[in-house]
Amino acid sequence: MFLESIDKELLPTTLTQGLTTLIPKSGKDQLFLDNWRPISLLNNDYKIFATILAKRRKLTLDSVIDETQSGFMSGRHIMNNIRLVLDILDYPDIINDNGFILFLDFYKAFDTVEHNFILHCLKKFGFGEYFYSAIVTLYKNCNSSIKLAGGTSPRFNLERGIRQGCPVSPYLFLLVSQLLTDHITSSALEGINLINKELIITQLADDTTLFLKNKKQIPVAFDVIGTFSKASGLCLNVNKCELMAIKECAATTLYNLPVKSEVKYLGIVITKDQQARSSLNFNPIIEKTQRKLNQWLSRDLSLRGRILIRKAEGFSRLTYAALALHVDDKIIKEIDKMLLNFIWKNRTHYLRKNVLMNSYDKGGLNFLDFYTLNNTFKINWLKQLFRNPSSIWNTIPLHILSKVGGVDFFLMCNYDVCKIPLKLSAFYRQAFLSWSLVYKHNFSPHKYSIWNNRDILYKRKSLFIEHWFRNKIIFVFQLFNNQGLLLTYEEFLSKFNFPVPPLEYARVFGAIPSGVCMLFKFQHRVHVEEPFLLSPINTPVGKICLTGYPRKNNKAIRTLFQTNIVSLPRSMSYWNMFVADIAWKEVWQIPNKFLITNKVKEVSFKIIHRIYPSKTFIQNRFKLNIETFCSFGCNSPETVIHLFWYCPKVKVFWQKLCDFINDKIDSCFVLFWKDVLLGLISKHMQKDSGLLLNLLLILAKFHVHKYKFSGRKPCFTVFLSD
């Protein structure tokens, strides 16, 4: 059918039809039609046909679409667009001219492109006749109707616009946007000089940003885009276009456009103030997240359920901003406190965060804190620096790092981000701090760098002198003679054979700590022909963090940060006093082997961690004057071990369970208190019977727990029927 349709350039009638529904834009006045977003529903057969074309189209994207377009492209990321704008604002001195950033807004870009222009794009970029005919087939006689409250509107033909809901539509729009890029770059419009690279445009689908050399380029930009609009049908929404000065600008308005100090770009509030930038973006997200989490607290969720909601409602909202922005320590602590409070229902925290962060087999709940997550994002940013060193997105950070030896050398140095002898943006500082947390420097005399060293300081800043570095003077051992003494000025000039002013010599040699001098004086000298610089990619940590192997290695990166944070539960040492040789890994994993509700698993979890809410526990924990007799009516204090083992009424329940097991499963089975509290682990037991017995014990503990709070005594008959 598809081949026949392409030959005739005509689809069957049902495949040409669409149903358009209107979705309101959040936070906008719904009385205005502009604040509704049309979404089309198309025939499934049509989608299959279009998907085939889309997959073929994707194969050619990288050779056609410029790097500065991030939308709908595999391997490209929206954060690149945001980071580039922020980097330019953070480092305005690298821009020679008084440049401006013009944020363009097109009026319903997908819906206004002329069909003839789309077909012109296909020919312009050299697509074959067969693919051209396939696209003509998709758009010929296409029509739609509007979904209304009482039914649908009459059908109408679509004479323009890229079809909503069509799998091939995003890639067709990329061709249109690429033609816009080509038109702008070949025009008289002048962009900014970004370290010997001209930067004039970046795009995320239709979100277009222009980087202008000076204010005179603003009317030129509108004229150039106006010409393109006449040909393509794209219409510029001038009222929503925004202008921002890269450097200080006294003017408040230029060419009827207000010069703004704060702009919302791709969902991120852009401002030159780095500290305000963090709070402006995260405070509204934190407030919204807190409201959502409070709504969830009205539901009876298990501990694991709340951890899942924390990830879905918390991290999902915070991730986007954290990928592109520096996050203040104060905000990180506030977020972690909010998420941890939610886990414990805004009440007492019965377990420390570093215990919850353990994996399931170590007594934790795989709790991920925002501090670790944010550090992982910053490491991933460093990773893409190594992957794309020639990319326009990485021009500024690599230029900054070139002043301290380049990214490879800098990451191998024992640096302190607060002592680096150059201006680092808050985002860069946080990224380099994240790396220093996972890459540990083991002191070695022959790998102890002079440059960017936290111990070798001049006026409280680490050192870096470029011409020394170029002449391969890198490590401290190179500054010592065979007797283990620092080289004199004459010895230095003779050894390295390049001119150095006496003051420069004195600055470097005077910064070497006395302790290091003593170490070299009494250490055996090893002759090294040539200083060897190891790339961070070749280190064990670098292979995890910077190479992307394994492919999805975020978990491995998080583990590096969590290794020094997590701690084993205190309850393990308590139970070890009473039971010898506990196989803790198996104990923690027993409840996870069964498809049972988290509420049931939680009882075992709390018992082992010694946080089960028995009356004695509550009295001791909160110093309350409450009656502590057993809930099942006996006169003994209600401790955990009494409640689940020694209570006479519970003992009757366990005896009946043992009789049932002896009769149905294992005639030799004997139950002990440790089996009830910790789980049943025996090397001599068959796997299937062991699983069944542990399942019965877990369900039985939940039965005892449930009846404690219902005020009734455990009943084995009811337990079996349940």
mmCIF file of C-alpha atoms in Angstrom, residues 548-717:
data_model
loop_
_atom_site.group_PDB
_atom_site.id
_atom_site.type_symbol
_atom_site.label_atom_id
_atom_site.label_comp_id
_atom_site.label_asym_id
_atom_site.label_seq_id
_atom_site.Cartn_x
_atom_site.Cartn_y
_atom_site.Cartn_z
ATOM 1 C CA GLY A 548 31.236 6.883 29.000
ATOM 2 C CA TYR A 549 32.096 3.202 29.438
ATOM 3 C CA PRO A 550 29.951 1.418 30.390
ATOM 4 C CA ARG A 551 27.438 3.286 28.286
ATOM 5 C CA LYS A 552 24.990 4.068 31.068
ATOM 6 C CA ASN A 553 27.481 4.812 33.799
ATOM 7 C CA ASN A 554 25.636 7.369 35.933
ATOM 8 C CA LYS A 555 25.177 4.723 38.612
ATOM 9 C CA ALA A 556 28.915 4.006 38.618
ATOM 10 C CA ILE A 557 29.662 7.733 38.960
ATOM 11 C CA ARG A 558 27.180 8.073 41.826
ATOM 12 C CA THR A 559 28.827 5.139 43.571
ATOM 13 C CA LEU A 560 32.163 6.981 43.529
ATOM 14 C CA PHE A 561 30.604 9.862 45.456
ATOM 15 C CA GLN A 562 28.639 7.653 47.827
ATOM 16 C CA THR A 563 31.547 5.394 48.797
ATOM 17 C CA ASN A 564 32.839 7.810 51.427
ATOM 18 C CA ILE A 565 29.360 8.834 52.585
ATOM 19 C CA VAL A 566 27.450 5.620 53.268
ATOM 20 C CA SER A 567 27.817 3.703 56.521
ATOM 21 C CA LEU A 568 26.574 0.326 57.673
ATOM 22 C CA PRO A 569 23.500 0.180 59.930
ATOM 23 C CA ARG A 570 24.192 0.234 63.675
ATOM 24 C CA SER A 571 21.719 -2.573 64.177
ATOM 25 C CA MET A 572 24.160 -5.022 62.593
ATOM 26 C CA SER A 573 26.573 -4.767 65.530
ATOM 27 C CA TYR A 574 23.649 -5.188 67.950
ATOM 28 C CA TRP A 575 22.382 -8.421 66.385
ATOM 29 C CA ASN A 576 25.947 -9.722 66.025
ATOM 30 C CA MET A 577 26.168 -9.808 69.840
ATOM 31 C CA PHE A 578 23.372 -12.391 70.002
ATOM 32 C CA VAL A 579 23.705 -14.363 66.761
ATOM 33 C CA ALA A 580 27.015 -15.607 65.394
ATOM 34 C CA ASP A 581 28.066 -15.454 61.741
ATOM 35 C CA ILE A 582 25.040 -13.662 60.326
ATOM 36 C CA ALA A 583 25.050 -13.651 56.510
ATOM 37 C CA TRP A 584 23.962 -10.026 56.349
ATOM 38 C CA LYS A 585 23.793 -9.745 52.590
ATOM 39 C CA GLU A 586 21.247 -12.565 52.479
ATOM 40 C CA VAL A 587 19.345 -11.205 55.483
ATOM 41 C CA TRP A 588 18.832 -7.818 53.825
ATOM 42 C CA GLN A 589 17.816 -9.389 50.521
ATOM 43 C CA ILE A 590 15.218 -11.874 51.811
ATOM 44 C CA PRO A 591 12.156 -9.545 51.566
ATOM 45 C CA ASN A 592 13.214 -8.413 48.083
ATOM 46 C CA LYS A 593 12.908 -11.930 46.678
ATOM 47 C CA PHE A 594 9.110 -11.867 46.808
ATOM 48 C CA LEU A 595 6.421 -9.993 44.890
ATOM 49 C CA ILE A 596 4.715 -8.688 47.995
ATOM 50 C CA THR A 597 3.602 -5.187 48.902
ATOM 51 C CA ASN A 598 6.106 -2.755 50.358
ATOM 52 C CA LYS A 599 4.019 -2.477 53.527
ATOM 53 C CA VAL A 600 4.748 -6.141 54.261
ATOM 54 C CA LYS A 601 8.467 -5.738 53.527
ATOM 55 C CA GLU A 602 8.628 -2.663 55.727
ATOM 56 C CA VAL A 603 7.816 -4.601 58.908
ATOM 57 C CA SER A 604 10.888 -6.820 58.476
ATOM 58 C CA PHE A 605 13.006 -3.803 57.529
ATOM 59 C CA LYS A 606 12.047 -1.914 60.695
ATOM 60 C CA ILE A 607 12.534 -4.939 62.946
ATOM 61 C CA ILE A 608 16.072 -5.588 61.713
ATOM 62 C CA HIS A 609 16.983 -1.894 61.917
ATOM 63 C CA ARG A 610 15.525 -1.773 65.458
ATOM 64 C CA ILE A 611 13.152 1.070 64.605
ATOM 65 C CA TYR A 612 9.902 -0.904 64.845
ATOM 66 C CA PRO A 613 7.393 1.224 66.855
ATOM 67 C CA SER A 614 6.919 -1.014 69.874
ATOM 68 C CA LYS A 615 5.698 0.754 73.009
ATOM 69 C CA THR A 616 9.056 0.451 74.750
ATOM 70 C CA PHE A 617 10.840 1.873 71.705
ATOM 71 C CA ILE A 618 8.476 4.863 71.564
ATOM 72 C CA GLN A 619 8.884 5.559 75.280
ATOM 73 C CA ASN A 620 12.684 5.383 75.159
ATOM 74 C CA ARG A 621 12.978 7.336 71.918
ATOM 75 C CA PHE A 622 10.668 10.216 72.782
ATOM 76 C CA LYS A 623 10.855 10.124 76.602
ATOM 77 C CA LEU A 624 7.082 9.814 76.839
ATOM 78 C CA ASN A 625 5.195 8.768 79.945
ATOM 79 C CA ILE A 626 3.053 6.061 78.337
ATOM 80 C CA GLU A 627 1.830 2.632 79.338
ATOM 81 C CA THR A 628 4.206 0.038 77.853
ATOM 82 C CA PHE A 629 2.409 -3.263 78.503
ATOM 83 C CA CYS A 630 2.075 -5.639 75.562
ATOM 84 C CA SER A 631 -0.686 -4.799 73.081
ATOM 85 C CA PHE A 632 -1.926 -8.400 73.241
ATOM 86 C CA GLY A 633 -2.906 -8.168 76.921
ATOM 87 C CA CYS A 634 0.011 -9.668 78.876
ATOM 88 C CA ASN A 635 1.782 -7.765 81.650
ATOM 89 C CA SER A 636 5.265 -7.725 80.096
ATOM 90 C CA PRO A 637 6.848 -4.634 78.536
ATOM 91 C CA GLU A 638 6.274 -4.493 74.800
ATOM 92 C CA THR A 639 9.740 -4.813 73.306
ATOM 93 C CA VAL A 640 10.215 -5.965 69.716
ATOM 94 C CA ILE A 641 11.475 -9.398 70.720
ATOM 95 C CA HIS A 642 8.596 -9.817 73.181
ATOM 96 C CA LEU A 643 5.988 -8.694 70.667
ATOM 97 C CA PHE A 644 7.193 -11.000 67.890
ATOM 98 C CA TRP A 645 8.370 -13.971 69.956
ATOM 99 C CA TYR A 646 8.003 -14.160 73.742
ATOM 100 C CA CYS A 647 4.394 -12.979 74.092
ATOM 101 C CA PRO A 648 2.322 -16.080 75.069
ATOM 102 C CA LYS A 649 -0.401 -15.282 72.550
ATOM 103 C CA VAL A 650 2.152 -14.840 69.807
ATOM 104 C CA LYS A 651 3.874 -18.088 70.840
ATOM 105 C CA VAL A 652 0.592 -19.926 70.244
ATOM 106 C CA PHE A 653 0.488 -18.408 66.768
ATOM 107 C CA TRP A 654 4.079 -19.492 66.009
ATOM 108 C CA GLN A 655 3.421 -22.996 67.334
ATOM 109 C CA LYS A 656 0.478 -23.427 64.986
ATOM 110 C CA LEU A 657 2.598 -22.112 62.116
ATOM 111 C CA CYS A 658 5.319 -24.661 62.995
ATOM 112 C CA ASP A 659 2.750 -27.454 63.070
ATOM 113 C CA PHE A 660 1.519 -26.366 59.657
ATOM 114 C CA ILE A 661 5.078 -26.316 58.247
ATOM 115 C CA ASN A 662 5.896 -29.729 59.797
ATOM 116 C CA ASP A 663 2.765 -31.172 58.250
ATOM 117 C CA LYS A 664 2.924 -29.564 54.797
ATOM 118 C CA ILE A 665 6.529 -28.594 54.026
ATOM 119 C CA ASP A 666 9.307 -29.873 56.312
ATOM 120 C CA SER A 667 8.696 -32.402 59.084
ATOM 121 C CA CYS A 668 12.031 -31.545 60.749
ATOM 122 C CA PHE A 669 11.515 -27.786 60.864
ATOM 123 C CA VAL A 670 12.163 -26.013 64.180
ATOM 124 C CA LEU A 671 11.570 -22.281 64.593
ATOM 125 C CA PHE A 672 13.894 -20.016 66.608
ATOM 126 C CA TRP A 673 13.547 -16.352 67.546
ATOM 127 C CA LYS A 674 16.405 -15.338 65.236
ATOM 128 C CA ASP A 675 14.545 -16.909 62.298
ATOM 129 C CA VAL A 676 11.521 -14.763 63.033
ATOM 130 C CA LEU A 677 13.393 -11.497 63.484
ATOM 131 C CA LEU A 678 16.183 -11.850 60.907
ATOM 132 C CA GLY A 679 14.908 -14.435 58.464
ATOM 133 C CA LEU A 680 15.661 -18.070 57.835
ATOM 134 C CA ILE A 681 19.109 -18.755 56.364
ATOM 135 C CA SER A 682 20.478 -22.286 56.183
ATOM 136 C CA LYS A 683 23.019 -23.821 53.832
ATOM 137 C CA HIS A 684 21.429 -27.225 54.308
ATOM 138 C CA MET A 685 17.956 -26.157 53.204
ATOM 139 C CA GLN A 686 16.673 -26.597 49.669
ATOM 140 C CA LYS A 687 16.268 -23.337 47.783
ATOM 141 C CA ASP A 688 12.543 -23.705 47.041
ATOM 142 C CA SER A 689 11.575 -24.715 50.563
ATOM 143 C CA GLY A 690 13.760 -21.921 51.977
ATOM 144 C CA LEU A 691 11.967 -19.348 49.850
ATOM 145 C CA LEU A 692 8.567 -20.670 50.872
ATOM 146 C CA LEU A 693 9.426 -20.696 54.583
ATOM 147 C CA ASN A 694 10.801 -17.149 54.476
ATOM 148 C CA LEU A 695 7.688 -15.973 52.665
ATOM 149 C CA LEU A 696 5.514 -17.504 55.389
ATOM 150 C CA LEU A 697 7.620 -15.858 58.115
ATOM 151 C CA ILE A 698 7.450 -12.430 56.457
ATOM 152 C CA LEU A 699 3.685 -12.669 56.026
ATOM 153 C CA ALA A 700 3.308 -13.969 59.591
ATOM 154 C CA LYS A 701 5.255 -11.000 61.006
ATOM 155 C CA PHE A 702 3.002 -8.663 59.071
ATOM 156 C CA HIS A 703 -0.018 -10.481 60.521
ATOM 157 C CA VAL A 704 1.293 -9.929 64.062
ATOM 158 C CA HIS A 705 2.016 -6.282 63.228
ATOM 159 C CA LYS A 706 -1.445 -5.743 61.759
ATOM 160 C CA TYR A 707 -3.206 -7.284 64.748
ATOM 161 C CA LYS A 708 -1.115 -5.254 67.211
ATOM 162 C CA PHE A 709 -2.610 -2.057 65.829
ATOM 163 C CA SER A 710 -6.112 -3.504 65.480
ATOM 164 C CA GLY A 711 -6.181 -4.507 69.170
ATOM 165 C CA ARG A 712 -6.769 -8.207 68.499
ATOM 166 C CA LYS A 713 -4.590 -11.239 69.171
ATOM 167 C CA PRO A 714 -2.973 -13.070 66.213
ATOM 168 C CA CYS A 715 -5.082 -15.854 64.754
ATOM 169 C CA PHE A 716 -3.494 -18.575 62.655
ATOM 170 C CA THR A 717 -6.796 -19.539 61.016
#
